[in-house]
GROMACS .gro file of N, CA, C and O in nm:
model
  492
    1VAL      N    1  -9.110  -8.599   2.041
    1VAL     CA    2  -9.178  -8.624   1.951
    1VAL      C    3  -9.180  -8.728   1.889
    1VAL      O    4  -9.002  -8.717   1.876
    2LEU      N    5  -9.241  -8.846   1.874
    2LEU     CA    6  -9.295  -8.928   1.744
    2LEU      C    7  -9.182  -8.971   1.698
    2LEU      O    8  -9.230  -8.881   1.577
    3ASN      N    9  -9.110  -9.012   1.717
    3ASN     CA   10  -9.004  -9.085   1.527
    3ASN      C   11  -8.925  -8.918   1.506
    3ASN      O   12  -8.873  -8.948   1.396
    4ARG      N   13  -8.923  -8.797   1.608
    4ARG     CA   14  -8.854  -8.692   1.534
    4ARG      C   15  -8.953  -8.644   1.441
    4ARG      O   16  -8.888  -8.549   1.400
    5ASN      N   17  -9.124  -8.687   1.393
    5ASN     CA   18  -9.130  -8.631   1.303
    5ASN      C   19  -9.236  -8.497   1.387
    5ASN      O   20  -9.325  -8.478   1.353
    6SER      N   21  -9.171  -8.380   1.405
    6SER     CA   22  -9.253  -8.262   1.432
    6SER      C   23  -9.312  -8.197   1.393
    6SER      O   24  -9.464  -8.127   1.354
    7LYS      N   25  -9.382  -8.230   1.202
    7LYS     CA   26  -9.460  -8.122   1.154
    7LYS      C   27  -9.595  -8.240   1.132
    7LYS      O   28  -9.680  -8.182   1.161
    8ARG      N   29  -9.545  -8.370   1.168
    8ARG     CA   30  -9.683  -8.479   1.207
    8ARG      C   31  -9.728  -8.449   1.342
    8ARG      O   32  -9.860  -8.465   1.331
    9TYR      N   33  -9.625  -8.433   1.461
    9TYR     CA   34  -9.646  -8.496   1.605
    9TYR      C   35  -9.617  -8.404   1.674
    9TYR      O   36  -9.561  -8.384   1.817
   10GLY      N   37  -9.602  -8.315   1.616
   10GLY     CA   38  -9.547  -8.154   1.732
   10GLY      C   39  -9.592  -8.091   1.787
   10GLY      O   40  -9.726  -8.108   1.821
   11PRO      N   41  -9.591  -8.046   1.923
   11PRO     CA   42  -9.684  -8.005   1.959
   11PRO      C   43  -9.791  -7.844   1.925
   11PRO      O   44  -9.864  -7.792   1.950
   12GLN      N   45  -9.727  -7.798   1.813
   12GLN     CA   46  -9.836  -7.739   1.747
   12GLN      C   47 -10.001  -7.793   1.690
   12GLN      O   48 -10.042  -7.746   1.680
   13ASN      N   49 -10.010  -7.921   1.657
   13ASN     CA   50 -10.095  -8.003   1.675
   13ASN      C   51 -10.195  -7.988   1.729
   13ASN      O   52 -10.327  -8.052   1.755
   14ALA      N   53 -10.106  -7.969   1.900
   14ALA     CA   54 -10.199  -7.993   1.980
   14ALA      C   55 -10.323  -7.831   1.985
   14ALA      O   56 -10.439  -7.874   2.057
   15LEU      N   57 -10.265  -7.745   1.924
   15LEU     CA   58 -10.337  -7.628   1.926
   15LEU      C   59 -10.386  -7.606   1.806
   15LEU      O   60 -10.484  -7.478   1.832
   16ASP      N   61 -10.363  -7.670   1.704
   16ASP     CA   62 -10.446  -7.626   1.545
   16ASP      C   63 -10.553  -7.618   1.577
   16ASP      O   64 -10.670  -7.620   1.466
   17CYS      N   65 -10.656  -7.721   1.656
   17CYS     CA   66 -10.843  -7.724   1.646
   17CYS      C   67 -10.861  -7.810   1.514
   17CYS      O   68 -10.994  -7.807   1.504
   18HIS      N   69 -10.746  -7.925   1.458
   18HIS     CA   70 -10.830  -7.975   1.372
   18HIS      C   71 -10.817  -8.138   1.425
   18HIS      O   72 -10.687  -8.206   1.539
   19SER      N   73 -10.919  -8.211   1.477
   19SER     CA   74 -10.951  -8.322   1.515
   19SER      C   75 -10.830  -8.486   1.471
   19SER      O   76 -10.849  -8.550   1.527
   20THR      N   77 -10.768  -8.401   1.386
   20THR     CA   78 -10.765  -8.550   1.325
   20THR      C   79 -10.603  -8.547   1.319
   20THR      O   80 -10.503  -8.623   1.318
   21SER      N   81 -10.526  -8.441   1.424
   21SER     CA   82 -10.397  -8.400   1.442
   21SER      C   83 -10.375  -8.443   1.554
   21SER      O   84 -10.428  -8.393   1.672
   22CYS      N   85 -10.239  -8.475   1.674
   22CYS     CA   86 -10.196  -8.468   1.755
   22CYS      C   87 -10.035  -8.442   1.807
   22CYS      O   88 -10.015  -8.387   1.687
   23TRP      N   89  -9.997  -8.401   1.947
   23TRP     CA   90  -9.902  -8.387   2.000
   23TRP      C   91  -9.928  -8.561   2.053
   23TRP      O   92  -9.961  -8.578   2.131
   24ASN      N   93  -9.773  -8.671   1.983
   24ASN     CA   94  -9.756  -8.712   2.043
   24ASN      C   95  -9.587  -8.765   2.056
   24ASN      O   96  -9.504  -8.713   1.974
   25SER      N   97  -9.581  -8.748   2.178
   25SER     CA   98  -9.418  -8.778   2.229
   25SER      C   99  -9.365  -8.891   2.234
   25SER      O  100  -9.456  -9.030   2.189
   26SER      N  101  -9.279  -8.917   2.228
   26SER     CA  102  -9.175  -9.061   2.235
   26SER      C  103  -9.168  -9.115   2.373
   26SER      O  104  -9.217  -9.063   2.466
   27ALA      N  105  -9.157  -9.278   2.337
   27ALA     CA  106  -9.175  -9.329   2.410
   27ALA      C  107  -9.057  -9.221   2.568
   27ALA      O  108  -8.923  -9.206   2.498
   28THR      N  109  -9.058  -9.234   2.656
   28THR     CA  110  -8.929  -9.187   2.773
   28THR      C  111  -8.890  -9.250   2.902
   28THR      O  112  -9.060  -9.289   2.964
   29THR      N  113  -8.840  -9.217   2.941
   29THR     CA  114  -8.868  -9.224   3.091
   29THR      C  115  -8.735  -9.079   3.155
   29THR      O  116  -8.737  -9.091   3.291
   30SER      N  117  -8.762  -9.013   3.009
   30SER     CA  118  -8.682  -8.894   3.138
   30SER      C  119  -8.848  -8.733   3.122
   30SER      O  120  -8.860  -8.692   3.063
   31TRP      N  121  -8.887  -8.806   3.274
   31TRP     CA  122  -8.962  -8.620   3.316
   31TRP      C  123  -8.919  -8.587   3.381
   31TRP      O  124  -8.789  -8.542   3.435
   32PRO      N  125  -8.999  -8.441   3.375
   32PRO     CA  126  -9.088  -8.421   3.325
   32PRO      C  127  -9.159  -8.398   3.196
   32PRO      O  128  -9.027  -8.348   3.114
   33LEU      N  129  -9.230  -8.389   3.080
   33LEU     CA  130  -9.233  -8.368   2.940
   33LEU      C  131  -9.299  -8.230   2.954
   33LEU      O  132  -9.397  -8.162   3.098
   34THR      N  133  -9.243  -8.107   2.901
   34THR     CA  134  -9.325  -7.992   2.926
   34THR      C  135  -9.307  -7.929   2.778
   34THR      O  136  -9.322  -7.948   2.689
   35PHE      N  137  -9.450  -7.871   2.860
   35PHE     CA  138  -9.519  -7.804   2.752
   35PHE      C  139  -9.528  -7.638   2.743
   35PHE      O  140  -9.599  -7.679   2.840
   36LEU      N  141  -9.471  -7.515   2.678
   36LEU     CA  142  -9.490  -7.437   2.668
   36LEU      C  143  -9.571  -7.364   2.542
   36LEU      O  144  -9.562  -7.328   2.488
   37ILE      N  145  -9.669  -7.284   2.668
   37ILE     CA  146  -9.760  -7.212   2.551
   37ILE      C  147  -9.744  -7.025   2.555
   37ILE      O  148  -9.746  -7.019   2.740
   38SER      N  149  -9.677  -6.960   2.454
   38SER     CA  150  -9.671  -6.790   2.500
   38SER      C  151  -9.753  -6.766   2.420
   38SER      O  152  -9.819  -6.791   2.335
   39PHE      N  153  -9.856  -6.689   2.468
   39PHE     CA  154  -9.984  -6.605   2.401
   39PHE      C  155  -9.914  -6.474   2.333
   39PHE      O  156  -9.858  -6.378   2.379
   40PRO      N  157  -9.982  -6.446   2.239
   40PRO     CA  158  -9.899  -6.299   2.155
   40PRO      C  159  -9.928  -6.194   2.229
   40PRO      O  160  -9.915  -6.111   2.186
   41LYS      N  161 -10.072  -6.154   2.321
   41LYS     CA  162 -10.062  -6.074   2.443
   41LYS      C  163 -10.124  -6.107   2.622
   41LYS      O  164 -10.189  -6.196   2.584
   42ALA      N  165 -10.047  -6.020   2.662
   42ALA     CA  166 -10.087  -6.111   2.792
   42ALA      C  167 -10.234  -6.112   2.846
   42ALA      O  168 -10.350  -6.009   2.775
   43CYS      N  169 -10.194  -6.203   2.916
   43CYS     CA  170 -10.432  -6.226   2.980
   43CYS      C  171 -10.347  -6.250   3.120
   43CYS      O  172 -10.347  -6.282   3.140
   44TYR      N  173 -10.523  -6.312   3.149
   44TYR     CA  174 -10.480  -6.327   3.260
   44TYR      C  175 -10.633  -6.538   3.236
   44TYR      O  176 -10.742  -6.530   3.259
   45PRO      N  177 -10.522  -6.625   3.173
   45PRO     CA  178 -10.576  -6.770   3.206
   45PRO      C  179 -10.647  -6.826   3.310
   45PRO      O  180 -10.581  -6.786   3.412
   46THR      N  181 -10.760  -6.873   3.297
   46THR     CA  182 -10.873  -6.927   3.391
   46THR      C  183 -10.879  -7.103   3.351
   46THR      O  184 -10.907  -7.200   3.459
   47THR      N  185 -10.893  -7.118   3.194
   47THR     CA  186 -10.923  -7.231   3.188
   47THR      C  187 -10.880  -7.368   3.134
   47THR      O  188 -10.733  -7.256   2.998
   48ILE      N  189 -10.795  -7.515   3.112
   48ILE     CA  190 -10.729  -7.505   3.008
   48ILE      C  191 -10.855  -7.647   2.976
   48ILE      O  192 -10.858  -7.731   3.095
   49ASN      N  193 -10.878  -7.669   2.865
   49ASN     CA  194 -10.925  -7.798   2.763
   49ASN      C  195 -10.860  -7.902   2.725
   49ASN      O  196 -10.802  -7.830   2.631
   50ILE      N  197 -10.828  -8.007   2.789
   50ILE     CA  198 -10.753  -8.129   2.701
   50ILE      C  199 -10.862  -8.196   2.666
   50ILE      O  200 -10.881  -8.275   2.782
   51GLN      N  201 -10.727  -8.256   2.569
   51GLN     CA  202 -10.788  -8.417   2.524
   51GLN      C  203 -10.720  -8.495   2.513
   51GLN      O  204 -10.637  -8.473   2.388
   52PHE      N  205 -10.681  -8.576   2.624
   52PHE     CA  206 -10.586  -8.729   2.546
   52PHE      C  207 -10.706  -8.836   2.485
   52PHE      O  208 -10.755  -8.815   2.439
   53GLN      N  209 -10.554  -8.913   2.421
   53GLN     CA  210 -10.639  -9.003   2.378
   53GLN      C  211 -10.573  -9.125   2.506
   53GLN      O  212 -10.480  -9.140   2.588
   54GLY      N  213 -10.673  -9.226   2.524
   54GLY     CA  214 -10.711  -9.280   2.642
   54GLY      C  215 -10.598  -9.391   2.647
   54GLY      O  216 -10.584  -9.490   2.529
   55GLY      N  217 -10.525  -9.396   2.720
   55GLY     CA  218 -10.391  -9.487   2.708
   55GLY      C  219 -10.277  -9.397   2.738
   55GLY      O  220 -10.162  -9.524   2.807
   56PHE      N  221 -10.280  -9.333   2.700
   56PHE     CA  222 -10.132  -9.241   2.655
   56PHE      C  223 -10.166  -9.057   2.735
   56PHE      O  224 -10.181  -8.989   2.705
   57VAL      N  225 -10.233  -9.108   2.874
   57VAL     CA  226 -10.259  -8.977   2.910
   57VAL      C  227 -10.142  -8.940   2.985
   57VAL      O  228 -10.114  -9.004   3.083
   58GLY      N  229 -10.085  -8.774   3.014
   58GLY     CA  230 -10.022  -8.726   3.119
   58GLY      C  231 -10.086  -8.685   3.244
   58GLY      O  232 -10.128  -8.670   3.187
   59THR      N  233  -9.969  -8.737   3.315
   59THR     CA  234 -10.080  -8.737   3.507
   59THR      C  235  -9.977  -8.774   3.634
   59THR      O  236  -9.881  -8.892   3.582
   60PRO      N  237  -9.926  -8.711   3.682
   60PRO     CA  238 -10.040  -8.585   3.703
   60PRO      C  239  -9.948  -8.473   3.591
   60PRO      O  240  -9.835  -8.458   3.550
   61MET      N  241 -10.077  -8.360   3.627
   61MET     CA  242 -10.046  -8.264   3.510
   61MET      C  243  -9.984  -8.097   3.629
   61MET      O  244 -10.097  -8.119   3.688
   62THR      N  245  -9.899  -8.074   3.572
   62THR     CA  246  -9.928  -7.927   3.675
   62THR      C  247  -9.891  -7.807   3.581
   62THR      O  248  -9.838  -7.798   3.477
   63ILE      N  249  -9.965  -7.729   3.634
   63ILE     CA  250 -10.014  -7.574   3.515
   63ILE      C  251  -9.889  -7.490   3.601
   63ILE      O  252  -9.909  -7.463   3.695
   64ARG      N  253  -9.807  -7.367   3.559
   64ARG     CA  254  -9.740  -7.319   3.621
   64ARG      C  255  -9.747  -7.167   3.514
   64ARG      O  256  -9.741  -7.154   3.403
   65MET      N  257  -9.774  -7.051   3.576
   65MET     CA  258  -9.791  -6.923   3.518
   65MET      C  259  -9.760  -6.835   3.675
   65MET      O  260  -9.779  -6.715   3.756
   66GLY      N  261  -9.629  -6.753   3.642
   66GLY     CA  262  -9.567  -6.727   3.711
   66GLY      C  263  -9.553  -6.720   3.841
   66GLY      O  264  -9.530  -6.888   3.853
   67SER      N  265  -9.626  -6.699   3.916
   67SER     CA  266  -9.577  -6.747   4.098
   67SER      C  267  -9.728  -6.856   4.108
   67SER      O  268  -9.747  -6.928   4.193
   68ILE      N  269  -9.792  -6.867   4.049
   68ILE     CA  270  -9.886  -6.931   4.039
   68ILE      C  271  -9.853  -7.085   3.983
   68ILE      O  272  -9.830  -7.121   3.903
   69GLU      N  273  -9.903  -7.240   4.018
   69GLU     CA  274  -9.881  -7.325   4.054
   69GLU      C  275 -10.028  -7.378   4.086
   69GLU      O  276 -10.016  -7.445   4.184
   70GLU      N  277 -10.057  -7.532   3.995
   70GLU     CA  278 -10.130  -7.613   4.055
   70GLU      C  279 -10.151  -7.727   3.977
   70GLU      O  280 -10.033  -7.759   3.868
   71GLU      N  281 -10.121  -7.891   4.049
   71GLU     CA  282 -10.169  -7.956   4.022
   71GLU      C  283 -10.289  -8.065   3.982
   71GLU      O  284 -10.379  -8.047   4.071
   72TYR      N  285 -10.377  -8.148   3.876
   72TYR     CA  286 -10.429  -8.191   3.879
   72TYR      C  287 -10.397  -8.350   3.832
   72TYR      O  288 -10.280  -8.352   3.779
   73GLU      N  289 -10.483  -8.396   3.811
   73GLU     CA  290 -10.496  -8.570   3.812
   73GLU      C  291 -10.567  -8.584   3.724
   73GLU      O  292 -10.689  -8.671   3.736
   74PRO      N  293 -10.568  -8.560   3.552
   74PRO     CA  294 -10.633  -8.611   3.441
   74PRO      C  295 -10.709  -8.758   3.423
   74PRO      O  296 -10.639  -8.805   3.489
   75ASP      N  297 -10.829  -8.766   3.452
   75ASP     CA  298 -10.907  -8.947   3.423
   75ASP      C  299 -10.813  -8.981   3.291
   75ASP      O  300 -10.747  -8.889   3.148
   76ASP      N  301 -10.810  -9.119   3.280
   76ASP     CA  302 -10.735  -9.187   3.175
   76ASP      C  303 -10.852  -9.242   3.120
   76ASP      O  304 -10.881  -9.331   3.109
   77SER      N  305 -10.884  -9.117   2.969
   77SER     CA  306 -11.050  -9.098   2.932
   77SER      C  307 -10.975  -9.012   2.758
   77SER      O  308 -10.870  -8.977   2.721
   78ASN      N  309 -11.012  -9.081   2.660
   78ASN     CA  310 -11.041  -9.012   2.489
   78ASN      C  311 -11.143  -8.835   2.568
   78ASN      O  312 -11.146  -8.773   2.468
   79GLU      N  313 -11.200  -8.865   2.637
   79GLU     CA  314 -11.312  -8.685   2.676
   79GLU      C  315 -11.257  -8.579   2.655
   79GLU      O  316 -11.107  -8.573   2.745
   80THR      N  317 -11.272  -8.513   2.646
   80THR     CA  318 -11.199  -8.336   2.645
   80THR      C  319 -11.244  -8.344   2.846
   80THR      O  320 -11.310  -8.344   2.874
   81GLN      N  321 -11.176  -8.306   2.879
   81GLN     CA  322 -11.117  -8.246   3.014
   81GLN      C  323 -11.120  -8.092   3.073
   81GLN      O  324 -11.012  -8.022   2.965
   82SER      N  325 -11.173  -8.103   3.146
   82SER     CA  326 -11.163  -7.858   3.163
   82SER      C  327 -11.126  -7.918   3.297
   82SER      O  328 -11.162  -7.931   3.446
   83PHE      N  329 -11.002  -7.857   3.350
   83PHE     CA  330 -10.939  -7.788   3.461
   83PHE      C  331 -10.939  -7.627   3.447
   83PHE      O  332 -10.891  -7.532   3.390
   84SER      N  333 -10.970  -7.549   3.567
   84SER     CA  334 -10.962  -7.477   3.609
   84SER      C  335 -10.909  -7.379   3.746
   84SER      O  336 -10.911  -7.484   3.792
   85TRP      N  337 -10.920  -7.246   3.734
   85TRP     CA  338 -10.772  -7.192   3.838
   85TRP      C  339 -10.896  -7.061   3.881
   85TRP      O  340 -10.936  -7.016   3.784
   86GLU      N  341 -10.833  -6.997   3.991
   86GLU     CA  342 -10.864  -6.857   4.008
   86GLU      C  343 -10.771  -6.735   3.895
   86GLU      O  344 -10.647  -6.780   3.867
   87ARG      N  345 -10.852  -6.666   3.836
   87ARG     CA  346 -10.760  -6.575   3.775
   87ARG      C  347 -10.711  -6.514   3.834
   87ARG      O  348 -10.643  -6.484   3.952
   88PRO      N  349 -10.530  -6.508   3.776
   88PRO     CA  350 -10.407  -6.497   3.758
   88PRO      C  351 -10.472  -6.264   3.855
   88PRO      O  352 -10.503  -6.226   3.740
   89ILE      N  353 -10.353  -6.205   3.993
   89ILE     CA  354 -10.343  -6.143   3.939
   89ILE      C  355 -10.289  -5.999   3.902
   89ILE      O  356 -10.351  -5.913   3.822
   90GLU      N  357 -10.166  -6.065   3.794
   90GLU     CA  358 -10.089  -5.963   3.760
   90GLU      C  359 -10.169  -6.091   3.539
   90GLU      O  360 -10.155  -6.187   3.563
   91PRO      N  361 -10.113  -6.058   3.461
   91PRO     CA  362 -10.149  -6.072   3.335
   91PRO      C  363 -10.035  -6.126   3.300
   91PRO      O  364  -9.901  -6.135   3.412
   92ILE      N  365 -10.007  -6.258   3.232
   92ILE     CA  366  -9.897  -6.386   3.223
   92ILE      C  367  -9.858  -6.349   3.013
   92ILE      O  368  -9.982  -6.313   2.963
   93GLU      N  369  -9.753  -6.381   3.017
   93GLU     CA  370  -9.759  -6.394   2.896
   93GLU      C  371  -9.755  -6.522   2.795
   93GLU      O  372  -9.709  -6.578   2.748
   94SER      N  373  -9.712  -6.643   2.961
   94SER     CA  374  -9.683  -6.746   2.871
   94SER      C  375  -9.697  -6.868   2.996
   94SER      O  376  -9.726  -6.863   3.093
   95LEU      N  377  -9.709  -6.979   2.964
   95LEU     CA  378  -9.780  -7.061   3.091
   95LEU      C  379  -9.691  -7.188   3.026
   95LEU      O  380  -9.682  -7.231   2.946
   96VAL      N  381  -9.700  -7.304   3.123
   96VAL     CA  382  -9.613  -7.390   3.117
   96VAL      C  383  -9.676  -7.568   3.196
   96VAL      O  384  -9.716  -7.526   3.260
   97ILE      N  385  -9.688  -7.614   3.102
   97ILE     CA  386  -9.773  -7.739   3.148
   97ILE      C  387  -9.620  -7.901   3.136
   97ILE      O  388  -9.576  -7.886   3.086
   98GLU      N  389  -9.654  -7.929   3.223
   98GLU     CA  390  -9.543  -8.026   3.281
   98GLU      C  391  -9.601  -8.198   3.307
   98GLU      O  392  -9.727  -8.165   3.385
   99PHE      N  393  -9.612  -8.299   3.283
   99PHE     CA  394  -9.609  -8.413   3.281
   99PHE      C  395  -9.553  -8.517   3.351
   99PHE      O  396  -9.461  -8.488   3.265
  100SER      N  397  -9.579  -8.541   3.442
  100SER     CA  398  -9.484  -8.621   3.543
  100SER      C  399  -9.454  -8.771   3.521
  100SER      O  400  -9.339  -8.795   3.560
  101ASP      N  401  -9.547  -8.782   3.455
  101ASP     CA  402  -9.586  -8.986   3.411
  101ASP      C  403  -9.661  -8.992   3.272
  101ASP      O  404  -9.714  -8.859   3.243
  102SER      N  405  -9.732  -9.093   3.293
  102SER     CA  406  -9.794  -9.126   3.230
  102SER      C  407  -9.889  -9.251   3.235
  102SER      O  408  -9.796  -9.357   3.303
  103THR      N  409  -9.961  -9.265   3.126
  103THR     CA  410 -10.083  -9.384   3.188
  103THR      C  411 -10.039  -9.496   3.110
  103THR      O  412 -10.058  -9.611   3.106
  104ASP      N  413  -9.957  -9.458   2.993
  104ASP     CA  414  -9.876  -9.577   2.901
  104ASP      C  415  -9.757  -9.652   2.963
  104ASP      O  416  -9.671  -9.588   3.044
  105PHE      N  417  -9.752  -9.750   2.977
  105PHE     CA  418  -9.650  -9.814   2.996
  105PHE      C  419  -9.590  -9.775   3.019
  105PHE      O  420  -9.419  -9.795   3.024
  106TYR      N  421  -9.463  -9.683   2.857
  106TYR     CA  422  -9.360  -9.672   2.787
  106TYR      C  423  -9.371  -9.561   2.760
  106TYR      O  424  -9.265  -9.547   2.734
  107GLY      N  425  -9.449  -9.459   2.891
  107GLY     CA  426  -9.401  -9.330   2.891
  107GLY      C  427  -9.438  -9.197   2.775
  107GLY      O  428  -9.452  -9.079   2.751
  108ARG      N  429  -9.534  -9.287   2.709
  108ARG     CA  430  -9.595  -9.187   2.556
  108ARG      C  431  -9.725  -9.103   2.646
  108ARG      O  432  -9.797  -9.188   2.694
  109VAL      N  433  -9.702  -8.937   2.557
  109VAL     CA  434  -9.794  -8.898   2.557
  109VAL      C  435  -9.888  -8.865   2.467
  109VAL      O  436  -9.824  -8.788   2.399
  110ILE      N  437 -10.048  -8.875   2.418
  110ILE     CA  438 -10.073  -8.815   2.339
  110ILE      C  439 -10.179  -8.731   2.377
  110ILE      O  440 -10.286  -8.762   2.393
  111VAL      N  441 -10.198  -8.587   2.264
  111VAL     CA  442 -10.311  -8.441   2.292
  111VAL      C  443 -10.279  -8.467   2.212
  111VAL      O  444 -10.218  -8.405   2.095
  112TYR      N  445 -10.476  -8.453   2.189
  112TYR     CA  446 -10.566  -8.410   2.038
  112TYR      C  447 -10.567  -8.224   2.085
  112TYR      O  448 -10.551  -8.235   1.964
  113LYS      N  449 -10.653  -8.220   2.163
  113LYS     CA  450 -10.668  -8.137   2.208
  113LYS      C  451 -10.623  -8.019   2.294
  113LYS      O  452 -10.595  -8.089   2.406
  114MET      N  453 -10.603  -7.889   2.294
  114MET     CA  454 -10.582  -7.872   2.416
  114MET      C  455 -10.582  -7.652   2.396
  114MET      O  456 -10.555  -7.590   2.268
  115GLU      N  457 -10.678  -7.617   2.470
  115GLU     CA  458 -10.746  -7.475   2.479
  115GLU      C  459 -10.765  -7.375   2.591
  115GLU      O  460 -10.746  -7.506   2.684
  116VAL      N  461 -10.661  -7.278   2.580
  116VAL     CA  462 -10.635  -7.297   2.715
  116VAL      C  463 -10.757  -7.140   2.714
  116VAL      O  464 -10.719  -7.034   2.603
  117TRP      N  465 -10.844  -7.068   2.796
  117TRP     CA  466 -10.936  -6.972   2.780
  117TRP      C  467 -10.940  -6.893   2.968
  117TRP      O  468 -10.890  -6.898   3.048
  118GLY      N  469 -10.899  -6.763   2.936
  118GLY     CA  470 -10.984  -6.697   3.006
  118GLY      C  471 -10.933  -6.510   2.964
  118GLY      O  472 -11.073  -6.513   2.828
  119ASP      N  473 -10.865  -6.422   3.000
  119ASP     CA  474 -10.933  -6.260   2.969
  119ASP      C  475 -10.833  -6.247   2.894
  119ASP      O  476 -10.710  -6.217   2.987
  120GLU      N  477 -10.853  -6.154   2.777
  120GLU     CA  478 -10.718  -6.097   2.750
  120GLU      C  479 -10.731  -5.960   2.829
  120GLU      O  480 -10.800  -5.829   2.898
  121GLN      N  481 -10.554  -5.874   2.824
  121GLN     CA  482 -10.556  -5.754   2.898
  121GLN      C  483 -10.592  -5.660   2.850
  121GLN      O  484 -10.554  -5.667   2.695
  122GLN      N  485 -10.682  -5.549   2.930
  122GLN     CA  486 -10.721  -5.478   2.799
  122GLN      C  487 -10.597  -5.299   2.795
  122GLN      O  488 -10.525  -5.323   2.905
  123ASP      N  489 -10.576  -5.305   2.704
  123ASP     CA  490 -10.495  -5.172   2.618
  123ASP      C  491 -10.519  -5.020   2.706
  123ASP      O  492 -10.621  -5.012   2.795
   0.00000   0.00000   0.00000
């Protein structure tokens, strides 16, 4: 987290739906950067929408959910990008997103928005 200021640049800001906040990593050579999303209820995620700051894009991006692992190459862009995969057979309680590198020379990644879409497990 940039300058260790978790309140202003922490990972919760990528998920808060406010366009003025962001998750901003510090410059790093220690890869991968890992982002863990825990769901309040087991679900079947199928899509992630993510908006980076152009020039500070985490790429490649690996998404892990139980035994499923998908790798994507986000564009170096400010536009919201969407990545989809097949619905998991078993519901999951969390997913891990790893960035193995950055388009920034110093290794910074900036995420303004991260949304995970799918279906909740029915009781």
